[in-house]
mmCIF file of C-alpha atoms in Angstrom:
data_model
loop_
_atom_site.group_PDB
_atom_site.id
_atom_site.type_symbol
_atom_site.label_atom_id
_atom_site.label_comp_id
_atom_site.label_asym_id
_atom_site.label_seq_id
_atom_site.Cartn_x
_atom_site.Cartn_y
_atom_site.Cartn_z
ATOM 1 C CA MET A 994 0.000 0.000 0.000
ATOM 2 C CA ILE A 995 1.213 3.541 -0.745
ATOM 3 C CA ASP A 996 1.734 5.419 2.526
ATOM 4 C CA PHE A 997 0.152 8.637 1.325
ATOM 5 C CA ASN A 998 -3.066 10.278 2.504
ATOM 6 C CA PRO A 999 -3.208 14.103 2.642
ATOM 7 C CA LEU A 1000 -6.952 13.793 3.319
ATOM 8 C CA ALA A 1001 -6.059 12.567 6.798
ATOM 9 C CA LEU A 1002 -5.493 16.239 7.662
ATOM 10 C CA PHE A 1003 -9.241 16.706 7.390
ATOM 11 C CA GLN A 1004 -10.443 13.734 9.401
ATOM 12 C CA THR A 1005 -13.894 14.674 10.685
ATOM 13 C CA LYS A 1006 -17.279 13.112 11.280
ATOM 14 C CA GLY A 1007 -20.627 14.710 10.447
ATOM 15 C CA LYS A 1008 -22.937 15.449 13.363
ATOM 16 C CA ILE A 1009 -26.606 15.462 12.467
ATOM 17 C CA LYS A 1010 -28.726 17.951 14.397
ATOM 18 C CA LYS A 1011 -30.769 16.536 17.258
ATOM 19 C CA VAL A 1012 -34.012 17.878 15.767
ATOM 20 C CA TYR A 1013 -33.809 15.260 12.992
ATOM 21 C CA ARG A 1014 -33.353 12.377 15.410
ATOM 22 C CA GLU A 1015 -36.506 13.392 17.284
ATOM 23 C CA ALA A 1016 -38.595 13.981 14.149
ATOM 24 C CA LYS A 1017 -41.792 12.092 13.365
ATOM 25 C CA ALA A 1018 -41.734 9.223 10.906
ATOM 26 C CA SER A 1019 -43.752 11.243 8.385
ATOM 27 C CA TYR A 1020 -41.122 14.007 8.341
ATOM 28 C CA LEU A 1021 -38.290 11.481 7.991
ATOM 29 C CA ASN A 1022 -40.113 9.943 5.035
ATOM 30 C CA ARG A 1023 -40.383 13.406 3.498
ATOM 31 C CA ILE A 1024 -36.613 13.794 3.887
ATOM 32 C CA ARG A 1025 -36.079 10.420 2.247
ATOM 33 C CA PHE A 1026 -38.354 11.406 -0.649
ATOM 34 C CA ALA A 1027 -36.527 14.726 -1.092
ATOM 35 C CA VAL A 1028 -33.088 13.092 -1.188
ATOM 36 C CA GLY A 1029 -34.456 10.485 -3.587
ATOM 37 C CA MET A 1030 -35.662 13.265 -5.893
ATOM 38 C CA PHE A 1031 -32.154 14.717 -6.020
ATOM 39 C CA TYR A 1032 -30.819 11.300 -7.072
ATOM 40 C CA PHE A 1033 -33.592 11.154 -9.673
ATOM 41 C CA GLY A 1034 -32.785 14.652 -10.936
ATOM 42 C CA MET A 1035 -29.141 13.743 -11.420
ATOM 43 C CA GLY A 1036 -29.975 10.525 -13.241
ATOM 44 C CA LEU A 1037 -32.549 12.268 -15.438
ATOM 45 C CA SER A 1038 -30.073 14.979 -16.420
ATOM 46 C CA PHE A 1039 -27.388 12.485 -17.409
ATOM 47 C CA ALA A 1040 -29.814 10.219 -19.291
ATOM 48 C CA THR A 1041 -31.193 13.245 -21.135
ATOM 49 C CA TRP A 1042 -27.732 14.088 -22.447
ATOM 50 C CA ALA A 1043 -26.991 10.457 -23.336
ATOM 51 C CA SER A 1044 -30.266 10.096 -25.258
ATOM 52 C CA ARG A 1045 -29.293 12.866 -27.702
ATOM 53 C CA ILE A 1046 -25.643 11.999 -28.329
ATOM 54 C CA PRO A 1047 -26.389 10.531 -31.794
ATOM 55 C CA ASP A 1048 -28.256 13.700 -32.854
ATOM 56 C CA ILE A 1049 -25.495 15.992 -31.610
ATOM 57 C CA LYS A 1050 -22.897 13.806 -33.340
ATOM 58 C CA THR A 1051 -24.781 14.184 -36.621
ATOM 59 C CA ALA A 1052 -25.375 17.911 -36.175
ATOM 60 C CA LEU A 1053 -21.669 18.587 -35.551
ATOM 61 C CA HIS A 1054 -20.535 16.162 -38.318
ATOM 62 C CA LEU A 1055 -18.304 14.206 -35.915
ATOM 63 C CA SER A 1056 -16.690 10.890 -36.793
ATOM 64 C CA GLU A 1057 -16.634 8.033 -34.286
ATOM 65 C CA GLY A 1058 -13.042 8.866 -33.378
ATOM 66 C CA GLU A 1059 -13.782 12.574 -32.954
ATOM 67 C CA LEU A 1060 -16.830 11.814 -30.823
ATOM 68 C CA GLY A 1061 -14.756 9.505 -28.628
ATOM 69 C CA SER A 1062 -12.209 12.262 -28.048
ATOM 70 C CA VAL A 1063 -14.946 14.785 -27.237
ATOM 71 C CA LEU A 1064 -16.720 12.457 -24.819
ATOM 72 C CA PHE A 1065 -13.473 11.991 -22.900
ATOM 73 C CA ALA A 1066 -13.845 15.611 -21.694
ATOM 74 C CA LEU A 1067 -16.599 14.549 -19.281
ATOM 75 C CA PRO A 1068 -14.533 12.099 -17.160
ATOM 76 C CA VAL A 1069 -11.609 14.534 -17.295
ATOM 77 C CA GLY A 1070 -13.802 17.148 -15.614
ATOM 78 C CA GLN A 1071 -14.887 14.610 -13.023
ATOM 79 C CA LEU A 1072 -11.330 13.525 -12.263
ATOM 80 C CA ILE A 1073 -10.014 17.088 -11.941
ATOM 81 C CA ILE A 1074 -12.600 18.112 -9.333
ATOM 82 C CA MET A 1075 -12.403 14.839 -7.364
ATOM 83 C CA PRO A 1076 -9.563 15.937 -5.011
ATOM 84 C CA PHE A 1077 -11.606 18.984 -3.977
ATOM 85 C CA SER A 1078 -15.174 17.609 -3.864
ATOM 86 C CA GLY A 1079 -14.930 16.104 -0.388
ATOM 87 C CA LYS A 1080 -13.257 19.171 1.081
ATOM 88 C CA MET A 1081 -15.984 21.449 -0.332
ATOM 89 C CA VAL A 1082 -18.750 19.192 0.982
ATOM 90 C CA THR A 1083 -17.086 19.116 4.401
ATOM 91 C CA LYS A 1084 -16.480 22.875 4.551
ATOM 92 C CA PHE A 1085 -19.737 24.211 3.110
ATOM 93 C CA GLY A 1086 -22.144 21.370 3.898
ATOM 94 C CA SER A 1087 -23.463 18.680 1.591
ATOM 95 C CA HIS A 1088 -26.916 20.304 1.390
ATOM 96 C CA ARG A 1089 -25.501 23.603 0.088
ATOM 97 C CA ILE A 1090 -23.096 21.949 -2.354
ATOM 98 C CA LEU A 1091 -25.859 19.652 -3.632
ATOM 99 C CA ILE A 1092 -28.261 22.506 -4.371
ATOM 100 C CA PHE A 1093 -25.567 24.599 -6.050
ATOM 101 C CA SER A 1094 -24.002 21.762 -8.044
ATOM 102 C CA LEU A 1095 -27.294 20.315 -9.310
ATOM 103 C CA ILE A 1096 -28.433 23.745 -10.516
ATOM 104 C CA MET A 1097 -25.111 24.190 -12.317
ATOM 105 C CA TYR A 1098 -25.338 20.612 -13.615
ATOM 106 C CA VAL A 1099 -28.654 21.505 -15.261
ATOM 107 C CA PHE A 1100 -27.220 24.763 -16.605
ATOM 108 C CA SER A 1101 -24.294 22.823 -18.090
ATOM 109 C CA LEU A 1102 -26.757 20.361 -19.645
ATOM 110 C CA THR A 1103 -28.655 23.112 -21.467
ATOM 111 C CA ASN A 1104 -25.386 24.584 -22.743
ATOM 112 C CA LEU A 1105 -24.561 21.261 -24.391
ATOM 113 C CA GLY A 1106 -27.515 21.821 -26.687
ATOM 114 C CA LEU A 1107 -25.992 25.109 -27.871
ATOM 115 C CA ALA A 1108 -22.617 23.642 -28.875
ATOM 116 C CA ALA A 1109 -21.786 24.541 -32.471
ATOM 117 C CA SER A 1110 -18.365 22.872 -32.645
ATOM 118 C CA ALA A 1111 -16.410 19.989 -31.160
ATOM 119 C CA LEU A 1112 -14.425 22.416 -28.997
ATOM 120 C CA GLN A 1113 -17.557 24.000 -27.535
ATOM 121 C CA LEU A 1114 -19.047 20.576 -26.850
ATOM 122 C CA SER A 1115 -15.816 19.479 -25.148
ATOM 123 C CA LEU A 1116 -15.826 22.542 -22.893
ATOM 124 C CA GLY A 1117 -19.475 21.956 -22.097
ATOM 125 C CA LEU A 1118 -18.845 18.324 -21.190
ATOM 126 C CA PHE A 1119 -15.872 19.342 -19.067
ATOM 127 C CA THR A 1120 -18.077 21.580 -16.892
ATOM 128 C CA PHE A 1121 -20.836 18.958 -16.982
ATOM 129 C CA GLY A 1122 -18.355 16.501 -15.491
ATOM 130 C CA ILE A 1123 -17.171 18.935 -12.814
ATOM 131 C CA PHE A 1124 -20.634 19.720 -11.472
ATOM 132 C CA GLY A 1125 -21.714 16.101 -11.922
ATOM 133 C CA ASN A 1126 -18.958 14.908 -9.600
ATOM 134 C CA LEU A 1127 -19.689 17.623 -7.027
ATOM 135 C CA ALA A 1128 -23.353 16.652 -7.045
ATOM 136 C CA ASN A 1129 -22.442 12.964 -6.807
ATOM 137 C CA ILE A 1130 -20.347 13.373 -3.657
ATOM 138 C CA ALA A 1131 -22.898 15.721 -2.074
ATOM 139 C CA VAL A 1132 -25.959 13.581 -2.837
ATOM 140 C CA ASN A 1133 -24.285 10.402 -1.565
ATOM 141 C CA THR A 1134 -23.312 12.244 1.617
ATOM 142 C CA GLN A 1135 -26.979 13.186 1.983
ATOM 143 C CA GLY A 1136 -27.861 9.554 1.361
ATOM 144 C CA VAL A 1137 -25.539 8.453 4.177
ATOM 145 C CA TYR A 1138 -27.028 10.996 6.594
ATOM 146 C CA THR A 1139 -30.578 9.979 5.709
ATOM 147 C CA GLU A 1140 -29.729 6.307 6.166
ATOM 148 C CA THR A 1141 -28.372 7.168 9.620
ATOM 149 C CA LEU A 1142 -31.709 8.757 10.556
ATOM 150 C CA PHE A 1143 -33.619 5.639 9.549
ATOM 151 C CA LYS A 1144 -31.140 3.313 11.275
ATOM 152 C CA LYS A 1145 -31.513 0.759 8.505
ATOM 153 C CA ASN A 1146 -30.146 0.168 5.010
ATOM 154 C CA ILE A 1147 -31.816 2.462 2.452
ATOM 155 C CA MET A 1148 -28.873 3.579 0.290
ATOM 156 C CA SER A 1149 -29.617 1.044 -2.432
ATOM 157 C CA SER A 1150 -33.088 2.505 -2.995
ATOM 158 C CA PHE A 1151 -31.526 5.929 -3.610
ATOM 159 C CA HIS A 1152 -29.316 4.480 -6.336
ATOM 160 C CA GLY A 1153 -32.417 2.745 -7.639
ATOM 161 C CA MET A 1154 -33.937 6.194 -8.166
ATOM 162 C CA TRP A 1155 -30.909 7.127 -10.286
ATOM 163 C CA SER A 1156 -31.336 3.975 -12.367
ATOM 164 C CA PHE A 1157 -35.093 4.577 -12.731
ATOM 165 C CA ALA A 1158 -34.307 8.101 -13.910
ATOM 166 C CA GLY A 1159 -32.135 6.537 -16.609
ATOM 167 C CA PHE A 1160 -35.154 4.686 -17.993
ATOM 168 C CA THR A 1161 -37.289 7.804 -17.727
ATOM 169 C CA GLY A 1162 -34.698 9.913 -19.516
ATOM 170 C CA ALA A 1163 -34.449 7.402 -22.352
ATOM 171 C CA LEU A 1164 -38.247 7.314 -22.777
ATOM 172 C CA VAL A 1165 -38.500 11.097 -22.682
ATOM 173 C CA GLY A 1166 -35.721 11.265 -25.259
ATOM 174 C CA LEU A 1167 -37.710 9.020 -27.599
ATOM 175 C CA GLY A 1168 -40.742 11.260 -27.107
ATOM 176 C CA MET A 1169 -38.751 14.393 -27.854
ATOM 177 C CA LEU A 1170 -37.378 12.791 -31.012
ATOM 178 C CA SER A 1171 -40.872 11.904 -32.192
ATOM 179 C CA LEU A 1172 -41.870 15.548 -31.670
ATOM 180 C CA HIS A 1173 -38.798 16.630 -33.677
ATOM 181 C CA LEU A 1174 -37.538 18.881 -30.880
ATOM 182 C CA THR A 1175 -33.907 19.995 -31.009
ATOM 183 C CA PRO A 1176 -31.530 18.824 -28.255
ATOM 184 C CA TYR A 1177 -31.450 22.370 -26.855
ATOM 185 C CA HIS A 1178 -35.223 22.585 -26.434
ATOM 186 C CA HIS A 1179 -35.253 19.040 -25.051
ATOM 187 C CA PHE A 1180 -32.569 19.956 -22.507
ATOM 188 C CA ILE A 1181 -34.401 23.159 -21.521
ATOM 189 C CA ILE A 1182 -37.629 21.276 -20.806
ATOM 190 C CA VAL A 1183 -35.880 18.636 -18.698
ATOM 191 C CA GLY A 1184 -33.824 21.355 -16.991
ATOM 192 C CA ILE A 1185 -36.982 23.154 -15.888
ATOM 193 C CA VAL A 1186 -38.394 19.901 -14.501
ATOM 194 C CA VAL A 1187 -35.215 19.225 -12.499
ATOM 195 C CA LEU A 1188 -35.109 22.799 -11.178
ATOM 196 C CA LEU A 1189 -38.717 22.402 -9.999
ATOM 197 C CA MET A 1190 -37.633 19.239 -8.159
ATOM 198 C CA VAL A 1191 -34.906 21.267 -6.462
ATOM 199 C CA ALA A 1192 -37.344 24.056 -5.550
ATOM 200 C CA PHE A 1193 -39.860 21.672 -3.949
ATOM 201 C CA ASN A 1194 -37.348 19.527 -2.081
ATOM 202 C CA PHE A 1195 -34.266 21.539 -1.073
ATOM 203 C CA LYS A 1196 -35.760 22.539 2.303
ATOM 204 C CA PHE A 1197 -35.876 18.890 3.339
ATOM 205 C CA LEU A 1198 -32.207 18.068 2.828
ATOM 206 C CA VAL A 1199 -30.350 16.991 5.977
ATOM 207 C CA LYS A 1200 -28.232 19.743 7.527
ATOM 208 C CA ALA A 1201 -25.243 18.223 9.299
ATOM 209 C CA LYS A 1202 -22.284 20.000 10.851
ATOM 210 C CA GLU A 1203 -18.815 18.955 9.745
ATOM 211 C CA LYS A 1204 -16.183 20.108 12.219
ATOM 212 C CA ILE A 1205 -12.734 20.251 10.667
ATOM 213 C CA LYS A 1206 -10.104 19.307 13.179
ATOM 214 C CA PRO A 1207 -7.091 21.634 13.363
ATOM 215 C CA LYS A 1208 -3.773 20.170 12.336
ATOM 216 C CA LYS A 1209 -2.013 18.704 15.349
ATOM 217 C CA GLU A 1210 1.518 19.872 16.035
ATOM 218 C CA GLY A 1211 4.056 17.314 14.941
ATOM 219 C CA LYS A 1212 1.509 15.357 12.878
ATOM 220 C CA LYS A 1213 2.991 13.810 9.748
ATOM 221 C CA LEU A 1214 1.937 15.265 6.413
ATOM 222 C CA PHE A 1215 1.866 11.792 4.842
ATOM 223 C CA THR A 1216 -0.038 9.155 6.779
ATOM 224 C CA LYS A 1217 -1.262 5.721 5.975
ATOM 225 C CA PRO A 1218 -4.815 5.885 4.632
ATOM 226 C CA ASP A 1219 -7.620 3.984 6.303
ATOM 227 C CA SER A 1220 -7.225 0.460 4.914
ATOM 228 C CA SER A 1221 -10.984 -0.153 4.969
ATOM 229 C CA LEU A 1222 -11.531 2.769 2.586
ATOM 230 C CA LEU A 1223 -8.889 1.399 0.224
ATOM 231 C CA TRP A 1224 -10.540 -2.024 0.229
ATOM 232 C CA LEU A 1225 -13.957 -0.454 -0.371
ATOM 233 C CA GLY A 1226 -12.509 1.579 -3.233
ATOM 234 C CA ILE A 1227 -11.052 -1.525 -4.890
ATOM 235 C CA ILE A 1228 -14.346 -3.392 -4.476
ATOM 236 C CA GLY A 1229 -16.127 -0.423 -6.053
ATOM 237 C CA PHE A 1230 -13.507 -0.393 -8.835
ATOM 238 C CA CYS A 1231 -14.236 -4.029 -9.741
ATOM 239 C CA SER A 1232 -17.994 -3.471 -9.656
ATOM 240 C CA MET A 1233 -17.956 -0.263 -11.696
ATOM 241 C CA ALA A 1234 -15.563 -1.798 -14.237
ATOM 242 C CA SER A 1235 -18.095 -4.598 -14.739
ATOM 243 C CA GLU A 1236 -20.929 -2.066 -14.917
ATOM 244 C CA GLY A 1237 -19.087 0.132 -17.406
ATOM 245 C CA VAL A 1238 -18.341 -2.831 -19.652
ATOM 246 C CA MET A 1239 -22.015 -3.775 -19.697
ATOM 247 C CA PHE A 1240 -23.007 -0.197 -20.561
ATOM 248 C CA ASP A 1241 -20.570 0.144 -23.457
ATOM 249 C CA TRP A 1242 -20.071 -3.406 -24.773
ATOM 250 C CA SER A 1243 -23.252 -5.418 -24.138
ATOM 251 C CA GLY A 1244 -24.830 -4.277 -27.414
ATOM 252 C CA ILE A 1245 -21.670 -5.070 -29.357
ATOM 253 C CA TYR A 1246 -21.448 -8.488 -27.684
ATOM 254 C CA PHE A 1247 -25.016 -9.284 -28.735
ATOM 255 C CA LYS A 1248 -24.323 -8.098 -32.269
ATOM 256 C CA ASP A 1249 -20.911 -9.651 -32.924
ATOM 257 C CA ILE A 1250 -20.824 -12.720 -30.660
ATOM 258 C CA VAL A 1251 -24.464 -13.672 -30.089
ATOM 259 C CA LYS A 1252 -25.409 -12.641 -33.641
ATOM 260 C CA ALA A 1253 -28.754 -11.281 -32.430
ATOM 261 C CA PRO A 1254 -30.957 -10.176 -35.333
ATOM 262 C CA GLY A 1255 -32.147 -6.582 -35.801
ATOM 263 C CA ALA A 1256 -33.669 -4.884 -32.781
ATOM 264 C CA LEU A 1257 -32.781 -7.826 -30.511
ATOM 265 C CA VAL A 1258 -29.273 -6.383 -30.342
ATOM 266 C CA ILE A 1259 -30.450 -4.132 -27.486
ATOM 267 C CA LEU A 1260 -31.885 -7.089 -25.547
ATOM 268 C CA GLY A 1261 -28.699 -7.640 -23.554
ATOM 269 C CA TYR A 1262 -28.357 -4.023 -22.455
ATOM 270 C CA THR A 1263 -32.070 -3.717 -21.674
ATOM 271 C CA SER A 1264 -32.164 -6.898 -19.596
ATOM 272 C CA PHE A 1265 -29.070 -5.760 -17.694
ATOM 273 C CA MET A 1266 -30.526 -2.317 -16.935
ATOM 274 C CA ILE A 1267 -33.916 -3.663 -15.846
ATOM 275 C CA MET A 1268 -32.378 -6.084 -13.377
ATOM 276 C CA MET A 1269 -29.856 -3.550 -12.081
ATOM 277 C CA ALA A 1270 -32.641 -1.074 -11.305
ATOM 278 C CA SER A 1271 -34.852 -3.797 -9.792
ATOM 279 C CA GLY A 1272 -31.973 -5.087 -7.708
ATOM 280 C CA ARG A 1273 -31.376 -1.649 -6.237
ATOM 281 C CA PHE A 1274 -34.975 -1.322 -5.103
ATOM 282 C CA ILE A 1275 -34.940 -4.712 -3.363
ATOM 283 C CA GLY A 1276 -31.307 -4.459 -2.269
ATOM 284 C CA ASP A 1277 -32.023 -2.725 1.037
ATOM 285 C CA ALA A 1278 -34.438 -5.472 2.080
ATOM 286 C CA MET A 1279 -31.836 -8.107 1.178
ATOM 287 C CA ASN A 1280 -29.140 -6.284 3.141
ATOM 288 C CA ASN A 1281 -31.399 -5.905 6.177
ATOM 289 C CA LYS A 1282 -32.387 -9.590 6.096
ATOM 290 C CA PHE A 1283 -29.132 -11.356 5.217
ATOM 291 C CA GLY A 1284 -26.464 -8.781 6.096
ATOM 292 C CA ARG A 1285 -24.425 -6.624 3.741
ATOM 293 C CA LYS A 1286 -21.343 -8.833 3.792
ATOM 294 C CA ARG A 1287 -23.190 -11.921 2.610
ATOM 295 C CA VAL A 1288 -25.154 -9.978 -0.014
ATOM 296 C CA MET A 1289 -21.969 -8.432 -1.418
ATOM 297 C CA GLN A 1290 -20.236 -11.810 -1.597
ATOM 298 C CA ILE A 1291 -23.199 -13.354 -3.409
ATOM 299 C CA SER A 1292 -23.363 -10.331 -5.712
ATOM 300 C CA GLY A 1293 -19.715 -10.754 -6.664
ATOM 301 C CA CYS A 1294 -20.295 -14.407 -7.478
ATOM 302 C CA MET A 1295 -23.328 -13.452 -9.583
ATOM 303 C CA ILE A 1296 -21.211 -11.063 -11.666
ATOM 304 C CA SER A 1297 -18.739 -13.860 -12.422
ATOM 305 C CA LEU A 1298 -21.491 -16.418 -13.037
ATOM 306 C CA GLY A 1299 -23.294 -14.121 -15.478
ATOM 307 C CA LEU A 1300 -20.225 -13.140 -17.481
ATOM 308 C CA PHE A 1301 -18.841 -16.686 -17.667
ATOM 309 C CA THR A 1302 -22.268 -17.961 -18.756
ATOM 310 C CA ALA A 1303 -22.336 -15.389 -21.562
ATOM 311 C CA VAL A 1304 -18.872 -16.539 -22.656
ATOM 312 C CA PHE A 1305 -19.571 -20.288 -22.667
ATOM 313 C CA PHE A 1306 -23.153 -20.086 -23.971
ATOM 314 C CA PRO A 1307 -23.170 -17.262 -26.559
ATOM 315 C CA TYR A 1308 -26.812 -17.636 -27.587
ATOM 316 C CA ILE A 1309 -29.727 -15.216 -27.226
ATOM 317 C CA ILE A 1310 -31.656 -16.814 -24.351
ATOM 318 C CA PRO A 1311 -28.657 -17.884 -22.210
ATOM 319 C CA CYS A 1312 -26.933 -14.510 -22.748
ATOM 320 C CA THR A 1313 -30.078 -12.569 -21.885
ATOM 321 C CA ILE A 1314 -30.403 -14.507 -18.640
ATOM 322 C CA ALA A 1315 -26.668 -14.097 -18.029
ATOM 323 C CA PHE A 1316 -26.827 -10.315 -18.436
ATOM 324 C CA MET A 1317 -29.803 -10.218 -16.067
ATOM 325 C CA ILE A 1318 -27.686 -12.042 -13.475
ATOM 326 C CA VAL A 1319 -24.862 -9.516 -13.964
ATOM 327 C CA GLY A 1320 -27.374 -6.673 -13.518
ATOM 328 C CA LEU A 1321 -28.520 -8.106 -10.197
ATOM 329 C CA GLY A 1322 -24.919 -8.669 -9.180
ATOM 330 C CA VAL A 1323 -23.719 -5.105 -9.679
ATOM 331 C CA SER A 1324 -26.939 -3.491 -8.403
ATOM 332 C CA THR A 1325 -26.178 -3.380 -4.685
ATOM 333 C CA ILE A 1326 -22.387 -3.289 -4.507
ATOM 334 C CA VAL A 1327 -21.704 0.399 -5.180
ATOM 335 C CA PRO A 1328 -24.586 1.655 -2.962
ATOM 336 C CA THR A 1329 -23.337 -0.579 -0.148
ATOM 337 C CA VAL A 1330 -19.728 0.527 -0.628
ATOM 338 C CA TYR A 1331 -20.778 4.202 -0.491
ATOM 339 C CA SER A 1332 -22.915 3.575 2.582
ATOM 340 C CA LEU A 1333 -20.057 1.887 4.442
ATOM 341 C CA ALA A 1334 -17.571 4.577 3.401
ATOM 342 C CA GLY A 1335 -19.844 7.394 4.551
ATOM 343 C CA LYS A 1336 -20.059 5.863 8.019
ATOM 344 C CA ASN A 1337 -16.292 5.591 8.508
ATOM 345 C CA PRO A 1338 -15.545 6.635 12.124
ATOM 346 C CA THR A 1339 -12.311 8.514 11.377
ATOM 347 C CA VAL A 1340 -13.049 10.486 8.180
ATOM 348 C CA SER A 1341 -15.927 12.801 7.313
ATOM 349 C CA ALA A 1342 -18.573 11.405 4.991
ATOM 350 C CA GLY A 1343 -17.632 13.779 2.180
ATOM 351 C CA GLU A 1344 -13.929 12.972 2.389
ATOM 352 C CA ALA A 1345 -14.506 9.215 2.694
ATOM 353 C CA LEU A 1346 -16.856 9.196 -0.288
ATOM 354 C CA THR A 1347 -14.306 11.149 -2.303
ATOM 355 C CA ILE A 1348 -11.573 8.593 -1.566
ATOM 356 C CA VAL A 1349 -13.776 5.582 -2.347
ATOM 357 C CA SER A 1350 -15.564 7.071 -5.358
ATOM 358 C CA SER A 1351 -12.260 8.249 -6.855
ATOM 359 C CA VAL A 1352 -10.881 4.701 -6.855
ATOM 360 C CA SER A 1353 -14.231 3.213 -7.911
ATOM 361 C CA PHE A 1354 -14.736 5.638 -10.777
ATOM 362 C CA LEU A 1355 -11.420 4.632 -12.299
ATOM 363 C CA GLY A 1356 -12.993 1.232 -12.920
ATOM 364 C CA PHE A 1357 -15.883 2.823 -14.822
ATOM 365 C CA LEU A 1358 -13.427 4.958 -16.781
ATOM 366 C CA MET A 1359 -10.785 2.302 -17.495
ATOM 367 C CA GLY A 1360 -12.898 -0.853 -17.820
ATOM 368 C CA PRO A 1361 -14.458 -0.237 -21.271
ATOM 369 C CA PRO A 1362 -11.202 0.901 -22.982
ATOM 370 C CA VAL A 1363 -9.280 -2.045 -21.505
ATOM 371 C CA ILE A 1364 -11.966 -4.366 -22.850
ATOM 372 C CA GLY A 1365 -11.437 -2.828 -26.277
ATOM 373 C CA TYR A 1366 -7.687 -3.434 -26.201
ATOM 374 C CA VAL A 1367 -8.073 -7.005 -24.914
ATOM 375 C CA ALA A 1368 -10.829 -7.746 -27.441
ATOM 376 C CA GLU A 1369 -8.697 -6.471 -30.305
ATOM 377 C CA THR A 1370 -5.876 -8.815 -29.324
ATOM 378 C CA LEU A 1371 -7.608 -11.891 -27.901
ATOM 379 C CA GLY A 1372 -11.279 -11.511 -28.828
ATOM 380 C CA LEU A 1373 -14.390 -10.106 -27.164
ATOM 381 C CA LYS A 1374 -15.336 -13.381 -25.463
ATOM 382 C CA PHE A 1375 -11.946 -13.546 -23.737
ATOM 383 C CA SER A 1376 -12.269 -9.930 -22.589
ATOM 384 C CA PHE A 1377 -15.674 -10.657 -20.994
ATOM 385 C CA ALA A 1378 -14.146 -13.676 -19.245
ATOM 386 C CA PHE A 1379 -11.350 -11.419 -17.986
ATOM 387 C CA ILE A 1380 -13.863 -9.010 -16.415
ATOM 388 C CA GLY A 1381 -15.698 -12.029 -15.005
ATOM 389 C CA ILE A 1382 -12.746 -12.596 -12.676
ATOM 390 C CA PHE A 1383 -13.574 -9.271 -10.974
ATOM 391 C CA GLY A 1384 -16.701 -10.769 -9.420
ATOM 392 C CA VAL A 1385 -14.675 -13.465 -7.680
ATOM 393 C CA LEU A 1386 -12.235 -10.795 -6.495
ATOM 394 C CA ILE A 1387 -15.132 -8.825 -4.991
ATOM 395 C CA ALA A 1388 -16.308 -11.865 -3.009
ATOM 396 C CA PHE A 1389 -12.750 -12.465 -1.784
ATOM 397 C CA MET A 1390 -12.078 -8.835 -0.779
ATOM 398 C CA VAL A 1391 -15.384 -8.502 1.087
ATOM 399 C CA SER A 1392 -14.250 -11.368 3.319
ATOM 400 C CA LYS A 1393 -11.162 -9.328 4.257
ATOM 401 C CA ILE A 1394 -12.959 -6.234 5.577
ATOM 402 C CA LYS A 1395 -15.262 -5.590 8.491
ATOM 403 C CA VAL A 1396 -18.775 -5.030 7.171
ATOM 404 C CA SER A 1397 -21.602 -4.080 9.499
ATOM 405 C CA ALA A 1398 -24.963 -5.744 9.028
#
């Protein structure tokens, strides 16, 4: 392990105001709904952009290679702001950062519809990535605080709202296309809807105090990071790498390997998404009943089982079932990892989520390109088998960390 952790200088723990702990169940449910709407707003904004990528590509006359280069601006923006996201959430409060960043996220979305060149689109995606990451850290911090109020596992349902928003955004995108609306007008309409969500729900966000400890005299600048956060980050890396591969390569796998005819090419991706969203809505109940450690270990095994099944039985029905199994497998891992990280006793929720999400996000960023390189050399089936190993690694690593029920 690298003995380097400047974030240790900011080790804090959020203290939720007493008024929330004494609130009625109806008010706590209103808080949960409000936080869920912020997750939904983020997912809807991202899905709205994704649904119009082909139209923007055509309008700007971009080749596949040029589009790939432009799209890379979004993760660059996310990676650049990552070292500062946790500090900002800790200093200014997750509720303030969430409101600000989601408003700017929507503003960045509408600007994407105005891009008249590849450079303008790249700059727009760069800012879209910055505010998207800020909102991500802030909303997951809110999710951790809300889960603390309920004293049971509810984080998975929040991520389920994000996944459900993905479906909604795709359906709305189809509707906007049928009405022949431009991406800009589409983005404006969705932006107004998300801003209304913010207006009706921002008052119910959890307000928690984050007390930054002063630097102790003689304390080392470089300290060993919390090993549990590193393990959680690696688990998240393996899960998000698997998830990213399914997002980007499931359609290609069904087309080139399964040889699915016509519209059935999207069957793999659709089955994966449906089960991932469903798994997130039932994930909290599973965690509460069987314990998070056991559920995560089973989930890791399901990822491997699904991917290996798709490799050894490359036919429509077996692969559809296999991708459904993968969807269930990845559904609860990241929400659980974020929940555990946010409750770390030595680091503030915002800082802990930044550490874990930074490592995890690298899997989402690096997984699909690595698959491409491996597939080009050894074939797509081999590359899916390679990612299948990650599920087994998840089950093994979960056994090495302390996971609360």
